[in-house]
Short mmCIF file of N, CA, C and O in Angstrom, two decimals:
data_model
loop_
_atom_site.label_atom_id
_atom_site.label_comp_id
_atom_site.label_asym_id
_atom_site.label_seq_id
_atom_site.Cartn_x
_atom_site.Cartn_y
_atom_site.Cartn_z
N MET A 36 56.70 -33.49 203.74
CA MET A 36 55.39 -32.85 203.66
C MET A 36 54.31 -33.80 204.17
O MET A 36 54.28 -34.98 203.88
N ASN A 37 53.41 -33.16 204.93
CA ASN A 37 52.29 -33.94 205.51
C ASN A 37 51.00 -33.46 204.86
O ASN A 37 50.51 -32.41 205.20
N PRO A 38 50.50 -34.24 203.93
CA PRO A 38 49.27 -33.84 203.21
C PRO A 38 48.02 -33.54 204.18
O PRO A 38 47.26 -32.69 203.93
N LYS A 39 47.97 -34.34 205.26
CA LYS A 39 46.92 -34.21 206.14
C LYS A 39 46.89 -32.78 206.82
O LYS A 39 45.87 -32.15 206.92
N PHE A 40 48.10 -32.32 207.15
CA PHE A 40 48.25 -30.99 207.76
C PHE A 40 47.81 -29.94 206.81
O PHE A 40 46.96 -29.06 207.13
N TYR A 41 48.20 -30.02 205.48
CA TYR A 41 47.83 -29.01 204.48
C TYR A 41 46.35 -29.06 204.19
O TYR A 41 45.72 -28.03 204.01
N ASN A 42 45.77 -30.25 204.20
CA ASN A 42 44.26 -30.37 203.98
C ASN A 42 43.52 -29.70 205.09
O ASN A 42 42.52 -29.04 204.89
N GLN A 43 44.01 -29.90 206.38
CA GLN A 43 43.33 -29.30 207.54
C GLN A 43 43.46 -27.79 207.51
O GLN A 43 42.62 -27.09 207.91
N LEU A 44 44.65 -27.31 207.04
CA LEU A 44 44.85 -25.88 206.96
C LEU A 44 43.86 -25.28 205.98
O LEU A 44 43.32 -24.21 206.17
N GLY A 45 43.69 -25.91 204.81
CA GLY A 45 42.72 -25.51 203.86
C GLY A 45 41.28 -25.51 204.41
O GLY A 45 40.52 -24.57 204.09
N LEU A 46 40.98 -26.48 205.21
CA LEU A 46 39.65 -26.54 205.84
C LEU A 46 39.48 -25.28 206.77
O LEU A 46 38.41 -24.72 206.79
N ALA A 47 40.48 -25.01 207.53
CA ALA A 47 40.42 -23.83 208.43
C ALA A 47 40.29 -22.51 207.61
O ALA A 47 39.47 -21.68 208.08
N MET A 48 40.87 -22.47 206.48
CA MET A 48 40.74 -21.27 205.62
C MET A 48 39.31 -21.14 205.14
O MET A 48 38.71 -20.07 205.17
N ARG A 49 38.74 -22.28 204.67
CA ARG A 49 37.33 -22.25 204.20
C ARG A 49 36.39 -21.92 205.27
O ARG A 49 35.29 -21.34 205.03
N ALA A 50 36.75 -22.27 206.49
CA ALA A 50 35.85 -21.93 207.69
C ALA A 50 36.02 -20.51 208.17
O ALA A 50 35.35 -20.08 209.05
N GLY A 51 36.99 -19.82 207.56
CA GLY A 51 37.23 -18.37 207.97
C GLY A 51 37.94 -18.20 209.34
O GLY A 51 37.81 -17.18 209.98
N LYS A 52 38.75 -19.21 209.64
CA LYS A 52 39.40 -19.16 210.93
C LYS A 52 40.91 -18.89 210.84
O LYS A 52 41.67 -19.10 211.75
N LEU A 53 41.38 -18.33 209.67
CA LEU A 53 42.76 -17.99 209.47
C LEU A 53 42.91 -16.50 209.15
O LEU A 53 42.02 -15.91 208.59
N VAL A 54 44.08 -15.97 209.50
CA VAL A 54 44.45 -14.67 209.09
C VAL A 54 45.90 -14.80 208.50
O VAL A 54 46.67 -15.57 209.03
N THR A 55 46.17 -14.02 207.37
CA THR A 55 47.46 -14.20 206.79
C THR A 55 48.14 -12.84 206.58
O THR A 55 47.47 -11.79 206.69
N GLY A 56 49.44 -12.90 206.31
CA GLY A 56 50.18 -11.62 206.16
C GLY A 56 50.69 -11.11 207.49
O GLY A 56 50.08 -11.33 208.54
N ASP A 57 51.90 -10.52 207.45
CA ASP A 57 52.56 -10.12 208.64
C ASP A 57 51.73 -9.19 209.58
O ASP A 57 51.52 -9.49 210.74
N GLU A 58 51.16 -8.14 208.99
CA GLU A 58 50.37 -7.21 209.81
C GLU A 58 49.08 -7.83 210.39
O GLU A 58 48.75 -7.62 211.52
N GLY A 59 48.40 -8.63 209.58
CA GLY A 59 47.23 -9.33 210.08
C GLY A 59 47.47 -10.27 211.21
O GLY A 59 46.74 -10.33 212.13
N VAL A 60 48.60 -11.00 211.04
CA VAL A 60 48.93 -11.94 212.06
C VAL A 60 49.44 -11.27 213.38
O VAL A 60 49.05 -11.62 214.43
N PHE A 61 50.20 -10.19 213.20
CA PHE A 61 50.68 -9.38 214.35
C PHE A 61 49.44 -8.83 215.13
O PHE A 61 49.41 -8.88 216.32
N LYS A 62 48.47 -8.31 214.38
CA LYS A 62 47.28 -7.73 214.96
C LYS A 62 46.52 -8.78 215.76
O LYS A 62 46.03 -8.55 216.88
N ALA A 63 46.38 -10.00 215.21
CA ALA A 63 45.68 -11.09 215.91
C ALA A 63 46.42 -11.54 217.16
O ALA A 63 45.76 -11.87 218.18
N ILE A 64 47.79 -11.54 217.08
CA ILE A 64 48.56 -11.91 218.24
C ILE A 64 48.35 -10.91 219.38
O ILE A 64 48.07 -11.26 220.53
N ARG A 65 48.46 -9.61 219.00
CA ARG A 65 48.35 -8.55 220.01
C ARG A 65 46.97 -8.52 220.64
O ARG A 65 46.73 -8.23 221.85
N ALA A 66 45.92 -8.86 219.88
CA ALA A 66 44.54 -8.86 220.33
C ALA A 66 44.19 -10.13 221.12
O ALA A 66 43.09 -10.23 221.70
N GLY A 67 45.10 -11.09 221.15
CA GLY A 67 44.78 -12.31 221.87
C GLY A 67 43.89 -13.26 221.08
O GLY A 67 43.39 -14.20 221.62
N GLU A 68 43.70 -13.03 219.80
CA GLU A 68 42.89 -13.88 218.93
C GLU A 68 43.56 -15.10 218.37
O GLU A 68 42.98 -16.07 218.09
N ALA A 69 44.91 -14.91 218.18
CA ALA A 69 45.71 -16.04 217.52
C ALA A 69 45.99 -17.12 218.57
O ALA A 69 46.50 -16.82 219.62
N LYS A 70 45.59 -18.31 218.19
CA LYS A 70 45.81 -19.48 219.03
C LYS A 70 47.08 -20.23 218.55
O LYS A 70 47.68 -20.95 219.40
N LEU A 71 47.51 -20.08 217.34
CA LEU A 71 48.67 -20.73 216.75
C LEU A 71 49.13 -19.89 215.60
O LEU A 71 48.30 -19.35 214.87
N VAL A 72 50.46 -19.71 215.50
CA VAL A 72 51.04 -19.05 214.31
C VAL A 72 51.86 -20.05 213.55
O VAL A 72 52.69 -20.79 214.17
N ILE A 73 51.63 -20.17 212.28
CA ILE A 73 52.38 -21.03 211.37
C ILE A 73 53.24 -20.19 210.48
O ILE A 73 52.77 -19.26 209.89
N MET A 74 54.54 -20.50 210.50
CA MET A 74 55.52 -19.76 209.76
C MET A 74 56.26 -20.75 208.79
O MET A 74 56.62 -21.85 209.20
N ALA A 75 56.45 -20.29 207.55
CA ALA A 75 57.25 -21.06 206.61
C ALA A 75 58.67 -21.25 207.08
O ALA A 75 59.28 -20.31 207.66
N GLU A 76 59.21 -22.48 206.76
CA GLU A 76 60.64 -22.72 207.20
C GLU A 76 61.61 -21.88 206.41
O GLU A 76 62.69 -21.64 206.88
N ASP A 77 61.22 -21.40 205.25
CA ASP A 77 62.12 -20.57 204.40
C ASP A 77 61.88 -19.03 204.60
O ASP A 77 62.20 -18.25 203.76
N ALA A 78 61.25 -18.70 205.74
CA ALA A 78 61.10 -17.28 206.05
C ALA A 78 62.45 -16.67 206.29
O ALA A 78 63.41 -17.27 206.75
N SER A 79 62.56 -15.35 206.11
CA SER A 79 63.81 -14.66 206.34
C SER A 79 64.13 -14.66 207.81
O SER A 79 63.30 -14.81 208.63
N ALA A 80 65.42 -14.42 208.07
CA ALA A 80 65.91 -14.40 209.49
C ALA A 80 65.18 -13.29 210.24
O ALA A 80 64.82 -13.50 211.43
N ASN A 81 64.96 -12.13 209.60
CA ASN A 81 64.32 -11.04 210.30
C ASN A 81 62.88 -11.37 210.61
O ASN A 81 62.45 -11.11 211.73
N THR A 82 62.13 -11.95 209.69
CA THR A 82 60.76 -12.34 209.94
C THR A 82 60.68 -13.43 211.04
O THR A 82 59.84 -13.32 211.96
N ARG A 83 61.57 -14.39 210.96
CA ARG A 83 61.63 -15.43 211.97
C ARG A 83 61.83 -14.84 213.34
O ARG A 83 61.12 -15.21 214.29
N LYS A 84 62.77 -13.92 213.51
CA LYS A 84 63.07 -13.32 214.84
C LYS A 84 61.86 -12.50 215.36
O LYS A 84 61.51 -12.60 216.50
N LYS A 85 61.19 -11.74 214.43
CA LYS A 85 60.13 -10.95 214.91
C LYS A 85 58.97 -11.74 215.41
O LYS A 85 58.41 -11.50 216.45
N PHE A 86 58.67 -12.82 214.66
CA PHE A 86 57.53 -13.70 215.05
C PHE A 86 57.83 -14.55 216.27
O PHE A 86 57.02 -14.78 217.17
N GLN A 87 59.06 -15.05 216.39
CA GLN A 87 59.48 -15.78 217.59
C GLN A 87 59.38 -14.92 218.80
O GLN A 87 58.77 -15.36 219.86
N ASP A 88 59.87 -13.70 218.73
CA ASP A 88 59.78 -12.77 219.89
C ASP A 88 58.37 -12.45 220.29
O ASP A 88 57.93 -12.45 221.42
N LYS A 89 57.59 -12.16 219.25
CA LYS A 89 56.15 -11.70 219.46
C LYS A 89 55.33 -12.86 220.01
O LYS A 89 54.59 -12.69 221.01
N CYS A 90 55.52 -14.05 219.49
CA CYS A 90 54.79 -15.22 220.07
C CYS A 90 55.18 -15.59 221.49
O CYS A 90 54.34 -15.92 222.26
N GLN A 91 56.46 -15.48 221.66
CA GLN A 91 56.95 -15.81 223.08
C GLN A 91 56.40 -14.76 224.04
O GLN A 91 55.94 -15.19 225.11
N PHE A 92 56.36 -13.53 223.70
CA PHE A 92 55.91 -12.52 224.60
C PHE A 92 54.44 -12.65 224.89
O PHE A 92 54.02 -12.51 226.06
N TYR A 93 53.61 -13.05 223.89
CA TYR A 93 52.17 -13.11 224.09
C TYR A 93 51.69 -14.52 224.42
O TYR A 93 50.55 -14.79 224.58
N GLY A 94 52.65 -15.52 224.50
CA GLY A 94 52.34 -16.84 224.82
C GLY A 94 51.54 -17.62 223.79
O GLY A 94 50.68 -18.40 224.05
N VAL A 95 51.84 -17.37 222.51
CA VAL A 95 51.20 -18.06 221.39
C VAL A 95 52.17 -19.09 220.80
O VAL A 95 53.37 -18.77 220.61
N LYS A 96 51.67 -20.25 220.57
CA LYS A 96 52.51 -21.34 219.97
C LYS A 96 52.85 -20.97 218.56
O LYS A 96 52.04 -20.41 217.81
N LEU A 97 54.12 -21.24 218.21
CA LEU A 97 54.65 -20.94 216.88
C LEU A 97 55.13 -22.26 216.23
O LEU A 97 55.84 -23.04 216.86
N MET A 98 54.70 -22.50 214.99
CA MET A 98 55.01 -23.77 214.30
C MET A 98 55.78 -23.37 213.00
O MET A 98 55.18 -22.53 212.27
N GLU A 99 56.91 -23.90 212.79
CA GLU A 99 57.54 -23.67 211.50
C GLU A 99 57.44 -24.95 210.65
O GLU A 99 57.87 -26.01 211.10
N ILE A 100 56.82 -24.84 209.53
CA ILE A 100 56.58 -25.98 208.64
C ILE A 100 56.43 -25.53 207.17
O ILE A 100 55.96 -24.45 206.86
N GLY A 101 57.00 -26.32 206.32
CA GLY A 101 56.78 -26.20 204.85
C GLY A 101 57.41 -24.93 204.31
O GLY A 101 58.13 -24.20 204.97
N SER A 102 57.20 -24.75 203.04
CA SER A 102 57.75 -23.57 202.29
C SER A 102 56.64 -22.55 202.19
O SER A 102 55.44 -22.84 202.41
N LYS A 103 57.02 -21.37 201.75
CA LYS A 103 56.02 -20.26 201.57
C LYS A 103 54.99 -20.71 200.48
O LYS A 103 53.85 -20.44 200.56
N TYR A 104 55.51 -21.42 199.49
CA TYR A 104 54.61 -21.86 198.41
C TYR A 104 53.67 -22.91 198.81
O TYR A 104 52.51 -22.86 198.48
N GLU A 105 54.14 -23.89 199.65
CA GLU A 105 53.29 -24.93 200.17
C GLU A 105 52.12 -24.34 201.04
O GLU A 105 50.97 -24.78 200.99
N LEU A 106 52.54 -23.42 201.88
CA LEU A 106 51.54 -22.77 202.78
C LEU A 106 50.46 -22.05 201.99
O LEU A 106 49.28 -22.16 202.23
N GLY A 107 50.90 -21.25 201.04
CA GLY A 107 50.03 -20.49 200.17
C GLY A 107 49.07 -21.38 199.39
O GLY A 107 47.87 -21.21 199.35
N ARG A 108 49.71 -22.42 198.75
CA ARG A 108 48.91 -23.34 197.98
C ARG A 108 47.83 -24.07 198.80
O ARG A 108 46.70 -24.30 198.33
N SER A 109 48.15 -24.41 200.03
CA SER A 109 47.19 -25.14 200.80
C SER A 109 45.94 -24.34 201.23
O SER A 109 44.91 -24.90 201.49
N ILE A 110 46.06 -23.01 201.19
CA ILE A 110 44.92 -22.22 201.52
C ILE A 110 44.35 -21.45 200.31
O ILE A 110 43.55 -20.58 200.39
N GLY A 111 44.84 -21.81 199.09
CA GLY A 111 44.34 -21.28 197.88
C GLY A 111 44.79 -19.89 197.55
O GLY A 111 44.09 -19.11 196.89
N LYS A 112 45.98 -19.49 198.03
CA LYS A 112 46.48 -18.16 197.83
C LYS A 112 47.84 -18.28 197.19
O LYS A 112 48.43 -19.35 196.96
N GLU A 113 48.47 -17.10 196.93
CA GLU A 113 49.87 -17.03 196.53
C GLU A 113 50.72 -17.46 197.71
O GLU A 113 50.17 -17.75 198.80
N MET A 114 51.99 -17.38 197.59
CA MET A 114 52.85 -17.77 198.74
C MET A 114 52.57 -17.01 200.01
O MET A 114 52.21 -15.81 199.90
N ARG A 115 52.61 -17.67 201.11
CA ARG A 115 52.36 -17.02 202.42
C ARG A 115 53.49 -17.44 203.34
O ARG A 115 53.84 -18.58 203.45
N VAL A 116 54.03 -16.42 204.07
CA VAL A 116 55.06 -16.70 205.04
C VAL A 116 54.53 -16.97 206.39
O VAL A 116 55.00 -17.88 207.11
N THR A 117 53.45 -16.25 206.77
CA THR A 117 52.90 -16.45 208.12
C THR A 117 51.37 -16.61 207.99
O THR A 117 50.73 -15.99 207.16
N ILE A 118 50.87 -17.48 208.86
CA ILE A 118 49.43 -17.69 208.97
C ILE A 118 49.02 -17.75 210.44
O ILE A 118 49.67 -18.45 211.19
N GLY A 119 48.05 -17.03 210.83
CA GLY A 119 47.55 -17.09 212.19
C GLY A 119 46.24 -17.92 212.28
O GLY A 119 45.32 -17.68 211.47
N VAL A 120 46.17 -18.85 213.17
CA VAL A 120 44.95 -19.68 213.38
C VAL A 120 44.15 -19.07 214.53
O VAL A 120 44.70 -18.89 215.61
N LEU A 121 42.89 -18.65 214.24
CA LEU A 121 42.08 -17.94 215.17
C LEU A 121 41.21 -18.85 216.05
O LEU A 121 40.62 -18.37 216.99
N ASP A 122 41.13 -20.08 215.71
CA ASP A 122 40.21 -21.05 216.48
C ASP A 122 41.03 -22.07 217.22
O ASP A 122 41.91 -22.75 216.63
N GLY A 123 40.75 -22.21 218.50
CA GLY A 123 41.47 -23.21 219.29
C GLY A 123 41.36 -24.68 218.80
O GLY A 123 42.27 -25.40 218.84
N GLY A 124 40.20 -25.00 218.33
CA GLY A 124 39.94 -26.40 217.84
C GLY A 124 40.83 -26.69 216.64
O GLY A 124 41.38 -27.72 216.51
N PHE A 125 40.85 -25.71 215.66
CA PHE A 125 41.68 -25.92 214.46
C PHE A 125 43.17 -25.94 214.88
O PHE A 125 44.01 -26.70 214.32
N ALA A 126 43.51 -25.06 215.88
CA ALA A 126 44.90 -25.07 216.28
C ALA A 126 45.35 -26.37 216.88
O ALA A 126 46.43 -26.94 216.54
N GLN A 127 44.54 -26.96 217.70
CA GLN A 127 44.81 -28.27 218.32
C GLN A 127 44.87 -29.37 217.20
O GLN A 127 45.74 -30.25 217.26
N MET A 128 43.96 -29.33 216.28
CA MET A 128 43.93 -30.28 215.16
C MET A 128 45.22 -30.20 214.34
O MET A 128 45.81 -31.25 214.02
N LEU A 129 45.71 -29.00 214.02
CA LEU A 129 46.92 -28.85 213.26
C LEU A 129 48.16 -29.29 214.04
O LEU A 129 48.99 -29.94 213.48
N LEU A 130 48.19 -28.96 215.32
CA LEU A 130 49.31 -29.38 216.13
C LEU A 130 49.32 -30.93 216.23
O LEU A 130 50.40 -31.60 216.09
N LYS A 131 48.18 -31.49 216.39
CA LYS A 131 48.09 -32.96 216.55
C LYS A 131 48.50 -33.68 215.24
O LYS A 131 49.16 -34.76 215.32
N SER A 132 48.17 -33.14 214.15
CA SER A 132 48.52 -33.76 212.84
C SER A 132 50.01 -33.76 212.64
O SER A 132 50.51 -34.64 211.92
N GLN A 133 50.71 -32.84 213.31
CA GLN A 133 52.19 -32.85 213.20
C GLN A 133 52.86 -33.83 214.18
O GLN A 133 53.91 -34.34 213.95
N GLU A 134 52.17 -34.04 215.29
CA GLU A 134 52.72 -35.01 216.26
C GLU A 134 52.52 -36.45 215.73
O GLU A 134 53.43 -37.23 216.00
N ASN A 135 51.44 -36.76 215.09
CA ASN A 135 51.17 -38.08 214.60
C ASN A 135 50.93 -37.97 213.12
O ASN A 135 49.78 -38.12 212.61
N PRO A 136 52.00 -37.78 212.27
CA PRO A 136 51.75 -37.61 210.83
C PRO A 136 51.29 -38.85 210.13
O PRO A 136 50.66 -38.80 209.07
N ALA A 137 51.58 -40.07 210.65
CA ALA A 137 51.25 -41.32 209.95
C ALA A 137 49.81 -41.73 210.32
O ALA A 137 49.47 -41.80 211.48
N GLU A 138 49.01 -41.95 209.29
CA GLU A 138 47.63 -42.45 209.52
C GLU A 138 47.70 -43.95 209.86
O GLU A 138 46.90 -44.44 210.67
N VAL A 139 48.56 -44.71 209.17
CA VAL A 139 48.63 -46.13 209.36
C VAL A 139 50.00 -46.46 209.97
O VAL A 139 51.07 -46.04 209.48
N LYS A 140 50.00 -47.21 211.07
CA LYS A 140 51.21 -47.60 211.76
C LYS A 140 51.66 -48.94 211.20
O LYS A 140 50.87 -49.78 210.90
N HIS A 141 52.93 -49.11 211.10
CA HIS A 141 53.55 -50.33 210.67
C HIS A 141 53.51 -51.36 211.85
O HIS A 141 53.90 -51.00 212.98
N ILE A 142 53.09 -52.55 211.59
CA ILE A 142 52.91 -53.56 212.61
C ILE A 142 54.02 -54.69 212.36
O ILE A 142 53.98 -55.29 211.31
N ASP A 143 54.87 -54.85 213.36
CA ASP A 143 55.87 -55.93 213.16
C ASP A 143 55.27 -57.29 213.61
O ASP A 143 54.54 -57.29 214.60
N GLN A 144 55.60 -58.33 212.90
CA GLN A 144 55.04 -59.62 213.20
C GLN A 144 56.12 -60.54 213.75
O GLN A 144 57.21 -60.59 213.45
#
């Protein structure tokens, strides 16, 4: 678990730059508004396939991270399987926090 990622996700929610739920995320993908889709690692096989196909077709990045409960808790909601990020800046920030999860690097002497 990366607390920085979940904190940033909560910030995006407070800024009004997220959409949640299958239909809302699908609508954002089709409209070209979704810059990133975040899906829980414990999503069902059917949900996983639908979102992988839809994101690939529309050229939207898909990130699988955390559980349904962790995603929901980070945005102040009940469990959430899918979250769409509508802002490019927040999408880049969330992707970057997963590439470099450690704030402090270990230095060998």
